[in-house]
Structures are given as C-alpha cells and as structure tokens.
Amino acid sequence: MNVEQERQSYYEDLRPLNLAPLWSVLKRLVPAEPVPAAQPWCWNWEDVYPQLLRAGSLISAEEAERRVLVLENPGLPGKSQVTDTLYAGIQLILPREVAPAHRHTQSALRFVLHGTGAYTAVDGEKTRMSRGDFIITPFWTWHDHGHEGTEPVVWLDGLDVPLVNFLRAGFRESHEEKAQSSTRLIGEAAARFGSGMLPLNCDRSSVTSPVFSYPYARSREALHLLARAEAPDPHLGICLKYVNPLNGDWAMPTLGTALRYFPRGFSTRPYRATESLVLVCVEGRAQVTIGQGPTFSVGPNDIAAIPGWCAWTVQAEEDTVFFSYSDRPVHEKLGLLREQRD
Ligand code: GTQ
C-alpha cells in the first residue's frame, strides 16, 4: 500500500469511531476570508407582487398563519434564507383578514411596501402600517396582523431566523385567541418612548427598542434635511440607523436597521463588511453593483441581497432612499465586524 492508500484506510477506520482528520478540512473550516454561500440577488416588485396576489386567491391569511412568499437566495435553495444569516419574506394581508396571534424567540421587523389600512398588534398595542414604516416585533412578544381597510397590504418581513435556528434557540407558541385584545392605546409606546423623552424611572434593560413603530415621514424628513446640511459619506451616502432610545444601541438586538439617502448622480465608493445585508428601495432608482457584478437596477419595492464580505456600490439615477437590515449588531457584539473601504 502506498501512503495515500494507507491514509484512506486510516480514515475509514476513524469513521465508525466518530473521529475525523482535521488536516483534510482545515482550510475549508478556517478559511482565509469569508466564503458566503449566498449569491448577490435582486427581487423585482413587478415579479413578486402578481405572485403574491395569486397566493391571495389560493390561501387565506388564517389558513396560512402567515401568507408570505419567502425570498430564497439562489445560492441557498430550499433553505428559506435571503443571505447566510438573514430571512426575508413578503407578506400579504387582505381586507378583513387576520393573521393569528403567535410569538417566537426570533425577532421580526416589518417594512411596509404597499397599501394602507392594515395594523400589527404587539403585546396588546396596535400600530397602523403605512408605506415606509419600520415596525418591530420584539422576540417572544405576542403579535397578530389585521386589516380594516379596502386594498391589499404588503410588507417585508425581516427575521433573524437562520441565526436563531443555528443556535437552536427557537421557540414558538400560538395564542389561544385568534387576535389578542387591545390593552394599550394606539400610539402609547411612541408617546412613552419615542418623542425624545422617557419616563423618569423607566427600566432601561430591554435589548429591543420599546418604540416599536418608526414612521417613514419622520425618518424621511430627517434624511432630506441632512442632505442639505452635509455632504454624503463617500461609502454610506446619508445614512441614519434606527436606535433603541433606552441605550442608544441598535433598535433590535440581532438586526441592524438603517435608512439611506443617495442624491441623484451620487455614486458610492466600494464598501464591504462581514455583515450580510438586505436593501429595500423605498424611492427613486439606483444601480447597485455587488462584488465584480452583477449590477442590478433597483427601483421602488425591489429588494437586493448582499452577501457578507462582498464589496458593493450604489449609483443613484434619481434621488434614492433605501431601507436596509443586516446582522451587523451580532458582528459588533462578538468583535467580528470587519470593514473595508476602497
Ligand atoms: O409575521 O409573525 O415572514 O412568524 C415568518 C415568520 C412572518 C410573522 C414571517 C413569522 C412571521
């Protein structure tokens, strides 16, 4: 037997003992730099919306529990992942429907894409949903969605499902009632925590922002004013992150959310970080180039997935606003965030 044959027979002897040689996997196990399985991709609203409406005629929100089309990254087929660490889905609710109350240890965000008249209820408080609003469902809070209006309402769900499932920390429960009863006024959380003030002796320990709705109109106005006050950052444009007023940290413990403005004609310099990112176009149109390509033309309600450690640039063809979410808070907390600006 030559050495190679001896090694092979050695490996075969190891297998039933549940032992394996590190040296044959070391470089894959501990790579020189991140190797995402996710691919750069963009989902266009004009493809997604008609399919979502078809789902609306095939299954009710109640039967589906959540009537959602999952954005499946082409590099991760069947995994229900938009990037290696993030989940994204597009949820449809029709007039008079209820998506029944449940809770889970995965954190969820909603970013409203289309329609008016729907609400989401979180731990007894309803919030109306309007286009561009960023709404948080903190982990392990009861939530149901309903619709008192007249037209289809659609939003993006962003969840930390792949991360939580990787940690095997997922729990889920159904509420005994279809829709939880209201125990708080509409706007109560915003009044208590979201006006630049806090109750004098409030508990500051929550890792999720208690301001669970960040209306678009306010955030948009802030970005547009800043665009007149300062030059856009070469890599970020005009970018504001959503924060938890209790501690100034990200609004959610695992998902970093931000709103970004790029004036017409502005191009960003290449930027990459270990975070993986989902971009949602709210207004305008831009070319988004990811890695060595592809370049996607991203317009209203189009959604792009940017895998970790892929450099990306934005070329704004119109005044453009993007909402984004990423796993950045986790990278930061674990000391793993690495960035490169060219
Ligand atoms: O609305 O609670 O897209 O639990 C995936 C899982 C939405 C939700 C999703 C969920 C929800």
mmCIF file of C-alpha atoms and ligand atoms in Angstrom:
data_model
loop_
_atom_site.group_PDB
_atom_site.id
_atom_site.type_symbol
_atom_site.label_atom_id
_atom_site.label_comp_id
_atom_site.label_asym_id
_atom_site.label_seq_id
_atom_site.Cartn_x
_atom_site.Cartn_y
_atom_site.Cartn_z
ATOM 1 C CA MET A 1 0.000 0.000 0.000
ATOM 2 C CA ASN A 2 1.261 3.473 -0.852
ATOM 3 C CA VAL A 3 0.887 6.353 1.631
ATOM 4 C CA GLU A 4 -2.314 7.635 0.034
ATOM 5 C CA GLN A 5 -3.955 4.213 0.282
ATOM 6 C CA GLU A 6 -2.814 3.854 3.883
ATOM 7 C CA ARG A 7 -4.303 7.208 4.712
ATOM 8 C CA GLN A 8 -7.587 6.298 3.052
ATOM 9 C CA SER A 9 -7.874 3.097 5.017
ATOM 10 C CA TYR A 10 -6.945 5.001 8.192
ATOM 11 C CA TYR A 11 -9.786 7.489 7.506
ATOM 12 C CA GLU A 12 -12.188 4.578 7.039
ATOM 13 C CA ASP A 13 -11.143 3.162 10.410
ATOM 14 C CA LEU A 14 -11.761 6.560 12.024
ATOM 15 C CA ARG A 15 -15.314 6.963 10.679
ATOM 16 C CA PRO A 16 -17.089 4.373 12.863
ATOM 17 C CA LEU A 17 -15.287 5.861 15.866
ATOM 18 C CA ASN A 18 -16.766 9.306 15.037
ATOM 19 C CA LEU A 19 -13.307 10.717 14.504
ATOM 20 C CA ALA A 20 -12.075 12.711 11.520
ATOM 21 C CA PRO A 21 -8.728 14.164 10.420
ATOM 22 C CA LEU A 22 -8.646 17.947 10.668
ATOM 23 C CA TRP A 23 -5.946 18.332 8.042
ATOM 24 C CA SER A 24 -8.216 17.287 5.187
ATOM 25 C CA VAL A 25 -10.760 20.035 6.010
ATOM 26 C CA LEU A 26 -8.718 22.704 7.791
ATOM 27 C CA LYS A 27 -8.595 25.290 5.020
ATOM 28 C CA ARG A 28 -12.346 24.969 4.398
ATOM 29 C CA LEU A 29 -13.116 25.008 8.131
ATOM 30 C CA VAL A 30 -10.964 28.055 8.821
ATOM 31 C CA PRO A 31 -10.973 29.949 5.515
ATOM 32 C CA ALA A 32 -8.646 32.813 4.683
ATOM 33 C CA GLU A 33 -11.700 35.038 4.333
ATOM 34 C CA PRO A 34 -15.481 34.615 4.440
ATOM 35 C CA VAL A 35 -16.970 32.367 1.750
ATOM 36 C CA PRO A 36 -20.701 33.139 1.677
ATOM 37 C CA ALA A 37 -22.990 30.531 0.164
ATOM 38 C CA ALA A 38 -25.477 33.288 -0.643
ATOM 39 C CA GLN A 39 -25.238 34.999 -4.016
ATOM 40 C CA PRO A 40 -25.892 38.637 -4.832
ATOM 41 C CA TRP A 41 -29.507 38.844 -5.996
ATOM 42 C CA CYS A 42 -32.377 41.238 -6.570
ATOM 43 C CA TRP A 43 -36.115 40.552 -6.477
ATOM 44 C CA ASN A 44 -38.216 42.917 -8.562
ATOM 45 C CA TRP A 45 -41.558 44.122 -7.261
ATOM 46 C CA GLU A 46 -43.146 43.609 -10.682
ATOM 47 C CA ASP A 47 -42.325 39.874 -10.429
ATOM 48 C CA VAL A 48 -43.210 39.471 -6.762
ATOM 49 C CA TYR A 49 -46.480 41.388 -6.447
ATOM 50 C CA PRO A 50 -48.555 39.433 -9.026
ATOM 51 C CA GLN A 51 -47.436 36.130 -7.465
ATOM 52 C CA LEU A 52 -48.367 37.430 -4.044
ATOM 53 C CA LEU A 53 -51.848 38.359 -5.311
ATOM 54 C CA ARG A 54 -52.173 34.812 -6.673
ATOM 55 C CA ALA A 55 -51.378 33.493 -3.207
ATOM 56 C CA GLY A 56 -54.165 35.779 -2.002
ATOM 57 C CA SER A 57 -56.695 33.889 -4.094
ATOM 58 C CA LEU A 58 -55.291 30.450 -3.177
ATOM 59 C CA ILE A 59 -55.000 30.581 0.608
ATOM 60 C CA SER A 60 -56.331 32.793 3.398
ATOM 61 C CA ALA A 61 -54.065 34.540 5.903
ATOM 62 C CA GLU A 62 -55.663 32.476 8.637
ATOM 63 C CA GLU A 63 -55.092 29.119 6.953
ATOM 64 C CA ALA A 64 -51.532 30.020 6.028
ATOM 65 C CA GLU A 65 -50.982 31.569 9.503
ATOM 66 C CA ARG A 66 -48.702 33.972 7.613
ATOM 67 C CA ARG A 67 -49.292 34.365 3.876
ATOM 68 C CA VAL A 68 -45.711 35.019 2.869
ATOM 69 C CA LEU A 69 -43.507 34.432 -0.145
ATOM 70 C CA VAL A 70 -40.025 33.725 1.139
ATOM 71 C CA LEU A 71 -37.140 35.388 -0.701
ATOM 72 C CA GLU A 72 -34.916 32.397 -1.307
ATOM 73 C CA ASN A 73 -31.344 33.204 -2.163
ATOM 74 C CA PRO A 74 -30.381 31.260 -5.332
ATOM 75 C CA GLY A 75 -27.194 30.123 -3.548
ATOM 76 C CA LEU A 76 -29.247 28.613 -0.707
ATOM 77 C CA PRO A 77 -32.152 26.818 -2.407
ATOM 78 C CA GLY A 78 -34.776 25.369 -0.074
ATOM 79 C CA LYS A 79 -33.197 26.971 2.987
ATOM 80 C CA SER A 80 -35.623 29.905 3.368
ATOM 81 C CA GLN A 81 -32.692 32.295 3.622
ATOM 82 C CA VAL A 82 -32.107 35.581 1.839
ATOM 83 C CA THR A 83 -28.451 35.613 2.965
ATOM 84 C CA ASP A 84 -26.367 33.194 5.038
ATOM 85 C CA THR A 85 -27.742 34.686 8.268
ATOM 86 C CA LEU A 86 -30.972 36.511 7.369
ATOM 87 C CA TYR A 87 -34.541 35.671 6.482
ATOM 88 C CA ALA A 88 -36.756 37.819 4.246
ATOM 89 C CA GLY A 89 -40.363 37.285 3.234
ATOM 90 C CA ILE A 90 -43.075 39.342 1.569
ATOM 91 C CA GLN A 91 -46.358 39.185 3.448
ATOM 92 C CA LEU A 92 -49.828 39.887 2.041
ATOM 93 C CA ILE A 93 -52.925 40.648 4.061
ATOM 94 C CA LEU A 94 -56.313 41.323 2.502
ATOM 95 C CA PRO A 95 -59.219 43.384 3.868
ATOM 96 C CA ARG A 96 -60.913 41.848 6.957
ATOM 97 C CA GLU A 97 -58.280 39.124 7.311
ATOM 98 C CA VAL A 98 -56.454 38.240 10.494
ATOM 99 C CA ALA A 99 -53.039 36.604 10.662
ATOM 100 C CA PRO A 100 -53.471 34.828 14.014
ATOM 101 C CA ALA A 101 -51.582 35.735 17.164
ATOM 102 C CA HIS A 102 -48.417 33.839 17.997
ATOM 103 C CA ARG A 103 -44.991 34.514 19.464
ATOM 104 C CA HIS A 104 -41.497 33.220 18.845
ATOM 105 C CA THR A 105 -37.959 33.814 20.004
ATOM 106 C CA GLN A 106 -36.937 35.026 16.557
ATOM 107 C CA SER A 107 -37.031 38.828 16.268
ATOM 108 C CA ALA A 108 -39.008 40.263 13.350
ATOM 109 C CA LEU A 109 -39.130 43.575 11.567
ATOM 110 C CA ARG A 110 -41.792 44.784 9.151
ATOM 111 C CA PHE A 111 -41.071 47.276 6.432
ATOM 112 C CA VAL A 112 -44.305 48.368 4.778
ATOM 113 C CA LEU A 113 -44.247 48.274 0.980
ATOM 114 C CA HIS A 114 -47.792 48.751 -0.264
ATOM 115 C CA GLY A 115 -51.319 49.713 0.765
ATOM 116 C CA THR A 116 -52.983 51.186 3.819
ATOM 117 C CA GLY A 117 -55.455 50.052 6.444
ATOM 118 C CA ALA A 118 -53.578 47.127 7.973
ATOM 119 C CA TYR A 119 -52.289 47.025 11.506
ATOM 120 C CA THR A 120 -49.970 44.869 13.517
ATOM 121 C CA ALA A 121 -50.598 44.314 17.204
ATOM 122 C CA VAL A 122 -47.687 43.692 19.573
ATOM 123 C CA ASP A 123 -48.342 42.761 23.196
ATOM 124 C CA GLY A 124 -51.754 44.424 23.251
ATOM 125 C CA GLU A 125 -50.882 47.571 21.277
ATOM 126 C CA LYS A 126 -51.984 48.101 17.690
ATOM 127 C CA THR A 127 -49.893 50.032 15.182
ATOM 128 C CA ARG A 128 -51.213 51.201 11.839
ATOM 129 C CA MET A 129 -48.993 50.303 8.902
ATOM 130 C CA SER A 130 -48.153 52.858 6.194
ATOM 131 C CA ARG A 131 -45.696 52.609 3.352
ATOM 132 C CA GLY A 132 -42.104 53.059 4.501
ATOM 133 C CA ASP A 133 -42.843 52.479 8.187
ATOM 134 C CA PHE A 134 -40.349 50.294 10.059
ATOM 135 C CA ILE A 135 -42.127 48.265 12.735
ATOM 136 C CA ILE A 136 -40.557 45.910 15.267
ATOM 137 C CA THR A 137 -41.913 42.685 16.667
ATOM 138 C CA PRO A 138 -39.512 42.022 19.574
ATOM 139 C CA PHE A 139 -38.687 38.367 20.236
ATOM 140 C CA TRP A 140 -41.207 36.480 22.383
ATOM 141 C CA THR A 141 -43.939 39.125 22.093
ATOM 142 C CA TRP A 142 -47.463 38.160 21.033
ATOM 143 C CA HIS A 143 -48.292 39.510 17.607
ATOM 144 C CA ASP A 144 -51.122 39.323 15.119
ATOM 145 C CA HIS A 145 -51.778 41.275 11.955
ATOM 146 C CA GLY A 146 -55.156 42.519 10.764
ATOM 147 C CA HIS A 147 -56.721 44.656 8.094
ATOM 148 C CA GLU A 148 -59.536 47.187 8.431
ATOM 149 C CA GLY A 149 -59.008 48.842 5.019
ATOM 150 C CA THR A 150 -60.044 48.089 1.452
ATOM 151 C CA GLU A 151 -56.901 47.234 -0.570
ATOM 152 C CA PRO A 152 -54.170 44.581 -0.364
ATOM 153 C CA VAL A 153 -51.424 45.465 2.104
ATOM 154 C CA VAL A 154 -47.914 44.128 1.627
ATOM 155 C CA TRP A 155 -44.833 44.363 3.762
ATOM 156 C CA LEU A 156 -41.358 42.894 4.007
ATOM 157 C CA ASP A 157 -40.677 40.621 6.967
ATOM 158 C CA GLY A 158 -37.050 40.549 8.082
ATOM 159 C CA LEU A 159 -36.194 37.971 10.713
ATOM 160 C CA ASP A 160 -33.089 36.552 12.351
ATOM 161 C CA VAL A 161 -34.390 33.007 11.752
ATOM 162 C CA PRO A 162 -31.153 31.487 10.363
ATOM 163 C CA LEU A 163 -29.119 32.874 13.279
ATOM 164 C CA VAL A 164 -31.551 31.756 15.973
ATOM 165 C CA ASN A 165 -32.009 28.356 14.373
ATOM 166 C CA PHE A 166 -28.241 27.909 14.091
ATOM 167 C CA LEU A 167 -28.091 28.434 17.850
ATOM 168 C CA ARG A 168 -31.040 26.032 18.266
ATOM 169 C CA ALA A 169 -32.718 28.725 20.329
ATOM 170 C CA GLY A 170 -36.056 28.762 18.524
ATOM 171 C CA PHE A 171 -39.362 28.500 20.433
ATOM 172 C CA ARG A 172 -42.863 29.258 19.134
ATOM 173 C CA GLU A 173 -46.356 29.323 20.664
ATOM 174 C CA SER A 174 -49.840 30.027 19.337
ATOM 175 C CA HIS A 175 -52.095 32.391 21.264
ATOM 176 C CA GLU A 176 -55.367 30.889 22.495
ATOM 177 C CA GLU A 177 -57.264 33.723 20.787
ATOM 178 C CA LYS A 178 -57.063 34.495 17.087
ATOM 179 C CA ALA A 179 -56.442 38.193 17.711
ATOM 180 C CA GLN A 180 -55.203 39.458 21.044
ATOM 181 C CA SER A 181 -57.337 42.111 22.702
ATOM 182 C CA SER A 182 -56.025 45.659 22.922
ATOM 183 C CA THR A 183 -54.668 46.563 26.343
ATOM 184 C CA ARG A 184 -52.908 49.764 25.270
ATOM 185 C CA LEU A 185 -53.843 52.843 23.251
ATOM 186 C CA ILE A 186 -52.688 53.186 19.677
ATOM 187 C CA GLY A 187 -49.547 55.340 19.874
ATOM 188 C CA GLU A 188 -48.884 54.599 23.535
ATOM 189 C CA ALA A 189 -45.353 53.225 23.004
ATOM 190 C CA ALA A 190 -44.474 56.164 20.757
ATOM 191 C CA ALA A 191 -45.729 58.626 23.381
ATOM 192 C CA ARG A 192 -43.858 56.943 26.205
ATOM 193 C CA PHE A 193 -40.561 56.213 24.472
ATOM 194 C CA GLY A 194 -40.489 57.786 21.021
ATOM 195 C CA SER A 195 -40.622 61.562 21.391
ATOM 196 C CA GLY A 196 -37.064 62.160 22.604
ATOM 197 C CA MET A 197 -38.280 61.681 26.183
ATOM 198 C CA LEU A 198 -38.515 58.722 28.574
ATOM 199 C CA PRO A 199 -40.474 58.020 31.734
ATOM 200 C CA LEU A 200 -38.323 59.272 34.626
ATOM 201 C CA ASN A 201 -37.670 55.923 36.228
ATOM 202 C CA CYS A 202 -38.041 53.593 33.290
ATOM 203 C CA ASP A 203 -36.327 50.219 33.127
ATOM 204 C CA ARG A 204 -33.557 50.640 30.545
ATOM 205 C CA SER A 205 -32.624 46.985 30.222
ATOM 206 C CA SER A 206 -34.661 45.985 27.141
ATOM 207 C CA VAL A 207 -32.386 44.941 24.266
ATOM 208 C CA THR A 208 -35.170 45.739 21.798
ATOM 209 C CA SER A 209 -36.413 49.278 21.319
ATOM 210 C CA PRO A 210 -39.776 49.853 23.015
ATOM 211 C CA VAL A 211 -40.592 52.304 20.191
ATOM 212 C CA PHE A 212 -41.965 49.611 18.015
ATOM 213 C CA SER A 213 -43.040 51.790 15.084
ATOM 214 C CA TYR A 214 -40.752 54.238 13.288
ATOM 215 C CA PRO A 215 -42.999 56.096 10.807
ATOM 216 C CA TYR A 216 -41.455 56.858 7.431
ATOM 217 C CA ALA A 217 -42.495 60.514 7.237
ATOM 218 C CA ARG A 218 -40.260 61.484 10.190
ATOM 219 C CA SER A 219 -37.245 59.447 9.082
ATOM 220 C CA ARG A 220 -37.543 60.707 5.523
ATOM 221 C CA GLU A 221 -37.681 64.304 6.614
ATOM 222 C CA ALA A 222 -34.540 63.836 8.735
ATOM 223 C CA LEU A 223 -32.601 62.353 5.817
ATOM 224 C CA HIS A 224 -33.662 65.051 3.388
ATOM 225 C CA LEU A 225 -32.723 67.823 5.795
ATOM 226 C CA LEU A 226 -29.318 66.241 6.414
ATOM 227 C CA ALA A 227 -28.788 66.005 2.669
ATOM 228 C CA ARG A 228 -28.925 69.804 2.629
ATOM 229 C CA ALA A 229 -26.720 70.129 5.729
ATOM 230 C CA GLU A 230 -23.810 67.824 4.928
ATOM 231 C CA ALA A 231 -22.020 66.066 2.091
ATOM 232 C CA PRO A 232 -22.932 62.388 1.735
ATOM 233 C CA ASP A 233 -20.405 59.943 3.184
ATOM 234 C CA PRO A 234 -18.402 58.512 0.241
ATOM 235 C CA HIS A 235 -19.324 54.926 1.206
ATOM 236 C CA LEU A 236 -22.645 55.271 3.012
ATOM 237 C CA GLY A 237 -24.390 58.253 1.458
ATOM 238 C CA ILE A 238 -26.601 59.975 4.019
ATOM 239 C CA CYS A 239 -27.280 57.143 6.436
ATOM 240 C CA LEU A 240 -29.133 57.066 9.756
ATOM 241 C CA LYS A 241 -29.586 53.963 11.868
ATOM 242 C CA TYR A 242 -32.703 53.235 13.903
ATOM 243 C CA VAL A 243 -31.872 53.196 17.609
ATOM 244 C CA ASN A 244 -33.216 51.967 20.915
ATOM 245 C CA PRO A 245 -33.763 55.146 22.987
ATOM 246 C CA LEU A 246 -33.128 53.217 26.211
ATOM 247 C CA ASN A 247 -29.443 52.674 25.461
ATOM 248 C CA GLY A 248 -28.568 54.268 22.103
ATOM 249 C CA ASP A 249 -27.820 50.828 20.656
ATOM 250 C CA TRP A 250 -29.407 49.322 17.552
ATOM 251 C CA ALA A 251 -33.211 49.171 17.683
ATOM 252 C CA MET A 252 -33.074 45.357 17.614
ATOM 253 C CA PRO A 253 -30.500 43.069 19.254
ATOM 254 C CA THR A 254 -29.704 40.941 16.212
ATOM 255 C CA LEU A 255 -30.803 43.073 13.246
ATOM 256 C CA GLY A 256 -29.259 46.430 12.365
ATOM 257 C CA THR A 257 -31.693 48.690 10.526
ATOM 258 C CA ALA A 258 -30.999 51.941 8.709
ATOM 259 C CA LEU A 259 -32.391 54.382 6.176
ATOM 260 C CA ARG A 260 -30.043 55.628 3.450
ATOM 261 C CA TYR A 261 -30.363 58.534 1.054
ATOM 262 C CA PHE A 262 -28.384 58.958 -2.162
ATOM 263 C CA PRO A 263 -28.885 62.177 -4.117
ATOM 264 C CA ARG A 264 -29.356 61.895 -7.875
ATOM 265 C CA GLY A 265 -26.000 61.429 -9.615
ATOM 266 C CA PHE A 266 -24.183 60.334 -6.455
ATOM 267 C CA SER A 267 -22.019 57.190 -6.606
ATOM 268 C CA THR A 268 -20.659 55.460 -3.530
ATOM 269 C CA ARG A 269 -17.124 54.084 -3.256
ATOM 270 C CA PRO A 270 -16.818 50.293 -2.833
ATOM 271 C CA TYR A 271 -17.559 49.156 0.704
ATOM 272 C CA ARG A 272 -17.623 45.712 2.236
ATOM 273 C CA ALA A 273 -18.115 44.337 5.713
ATOM 274 C CA THR A 274 -18.591 40.929 7.270
ATOM 275 C CA GLU A 275 -22.295 41.742 7.755
ATOM 276 C CA SER A 276 -24.760 40.468 5.185
ATOM 277 C CA LEU A 277 -27.337 42.989 4.125
ATOM 278 C CA VAL A 278 -30.799 43.329 2.617
ATOM 279 C CA LEU A 279 -31.581 46.557 0.751
ATOM 280 C CA VAL A 280 -35.109 47.715 0.022
ATOM 281 C CA CYS A 281 -35.691 50.589 -2.374
ATOM 282 C CA VAL A 282 -38.298 52.982 -1.000
ATOM 283 C CA GLU A 283 -37.992 55.803 -3.542
ATOM 284 C CA GLY A 284 -36.013 56.553 -6.668
ATOM 285 C CA ARG A 285 -33.791 54.268 -8.701
ATOM 286 C CA ALA A 286 -30.155 53.232 -8.452
ATOM 287 C CA GLN A 287 -27.723 50.792 -9.978
ATOM 288 C CA VAL A 288 -26.384 48.517 -7.259
ATOM 289 C CA THR A 289 -23.206 46.630 -8.149
ATOM 290 C CA ILE A 290 -22.275 43.730 -5.889
ATOM 291 C CA GLY A 291 -18.816 42.191 -5.997
ATOM 292 C CA GLN A 292 -17.403 42.011 -9.543
ATOM 293 C CA GLY A 293 -21.007 42.221 -10.743
ATOM 294 C CA PRO A 294 -23.845 41.655 -11.214
ATOM 295 C CA THR A 295 -25.289 45.154 -11.389
ATOM 296 C CA PHE A 296 -28.966 45.411 -10.526
ATOM 297 C CA SER A 297 -31.257 48.282 -11.428
ATOM 298 C CA VAL A 298 -33.146 48.756 -8.176
ATOM 299 C CA GLY A 299 -36.401 50.724 -8.101
ATOM 300 C CA PRO A 300 -39.322 51.091 -5.689
ATOM 301 C CA ASN A 301 -40.032 47.933 -3.644
ATOM 302 C CA ASP A 302 -37.190 45.980 -5.303
ATOM 303 C CA ILE A 303 -35.120 44.067 -2.768
ATOM 304 C CA ALA A 304 -31.422 43.220 -3.074
ATOM 305 C CA ALA A 305 -29.415 40.690 -1.063
ATOM 306 C CA ILE A 306 -25.753 41.496 -0.411
ATOM 307 C CA PRO A 307 -23.769 38.539 0.974
ATOM 308 C CA GLY A 308 -21.110 39.197 3.598
ATOM 309 C CA TRP A 309 -17.673 40.421 2.531
ATOM 310 C CA CYS A 310 -18.902 41.422 -0.951
ATOM 311 C CA ALA A 311 -17.970 44.962 -1.914
ATOM 312 C CA TRP A 312 -20.927 46.969 -3.200
ATOM 313 C CA THR A 313 -21.608 50.353 -4.716
ATOM 314 C CA VAL A 314 -24.675 52.450 -5.416
ATOM 315 C CA GLN A 315 -25.062 54.759 -8.397
ATOM 316 C CA ALA A 316 -28.148 56.874 -7.862
ATOM 317 C CA GLU A 317 -30.034 57.706 -11.060
ATOM 318 C CA GLU A 318 -32.660 59.609 -9.089
ATOM 319 C CA ASP A 319 -32.885 60.840 -5.507
ATOM 320 C CA THR A 320 -32.983 57.404 -3.905
ATOM 321 C CA VAL A 321 -33.923 56.093 -0.469
ATOM 322 C CA PHE A 322 -33.053 52.585 0.713
ATOM 323 C CA PHE A 323 -34.103 50.836 3.888
ATOM 324 C CA SER A 324 -31.596 48.216 4.999
ATOM 325 C CA TYR A 325 -31.261 45.497 7.593
ATOM 326 C CA SER A 326 -28.286 43.325 8.402
ATOM 327 C CA ASP A 327 -26.737 41.089 11.057
ATOM 328 C CA ARG A 328 -24.268 43.865 11.951
ATOM 329 C CA PRO A 329 -25.202 44.094 15.669
ATOM 330 C CA VAL A 330 -24.140 40.466 16.108
ATOM 331 C CA HIS A 331 -20.811 41.035 14.363
ATOM 332 C CA GLU A 332 -20.205 44.110 16.530
ATOM 333 C CA LYS A 333 -21.094 42.416 19.813
ATOM 334 C CA LEU A 334 -18.875 39.430 19.076
ATOM 335 C CA GLY A 335 -15.939 41.546 17.933
ATOM 336 C CA LEU A 336 -16.226 40.034 14.450
ATOM 337 C CA LEU A 337 -17.100 43.126 12.437
ATOM 338 C CA ARG A 338 -14.513 43.815 9.807
ATOM 339 C CA GLU A 339 -14.915 46.540 7.185
ATOM 340 C CA GLN A 340 -13.052 47.566 4.069
ATOM 341 C CA ARG A 341 -13.447 50.933 2.375
ATOM 342 C CA ASP A 342 -11.866 51.462 -1.034
HETATM 343 O O1 GTQ B 1 -45.475 37.691 10.784
HETATM 344 O O2 GTQ B 1 -45.019 36.534 12.549
HETATM 345 O O3 GTQ B 1 -42.387 36.043 7.298
HETATM 346 O O4 GTQ B 1 -43.633 34.378 12.315
HETATM 347 C C1 GTQ B 1 -42.120 34.480 9.041
HETATM 348 C C2 GTQ B 1 -42.439 34.065 10.313
HETATM 349 C C3 GTQ B 1 -43.589 36.351 9.289
HETATM 350 C C4 GTQ B 1 -44.861 36.778 11.357
HETATM 351 C C5 GTQ B 1 -42.692 35.621 8.539
HETATM 352 C C6 GTQ B 1 -43.320 34.797 11.086
HETATM 353 C C7 GTQ B 1 -43.905 35.951 10.561
#
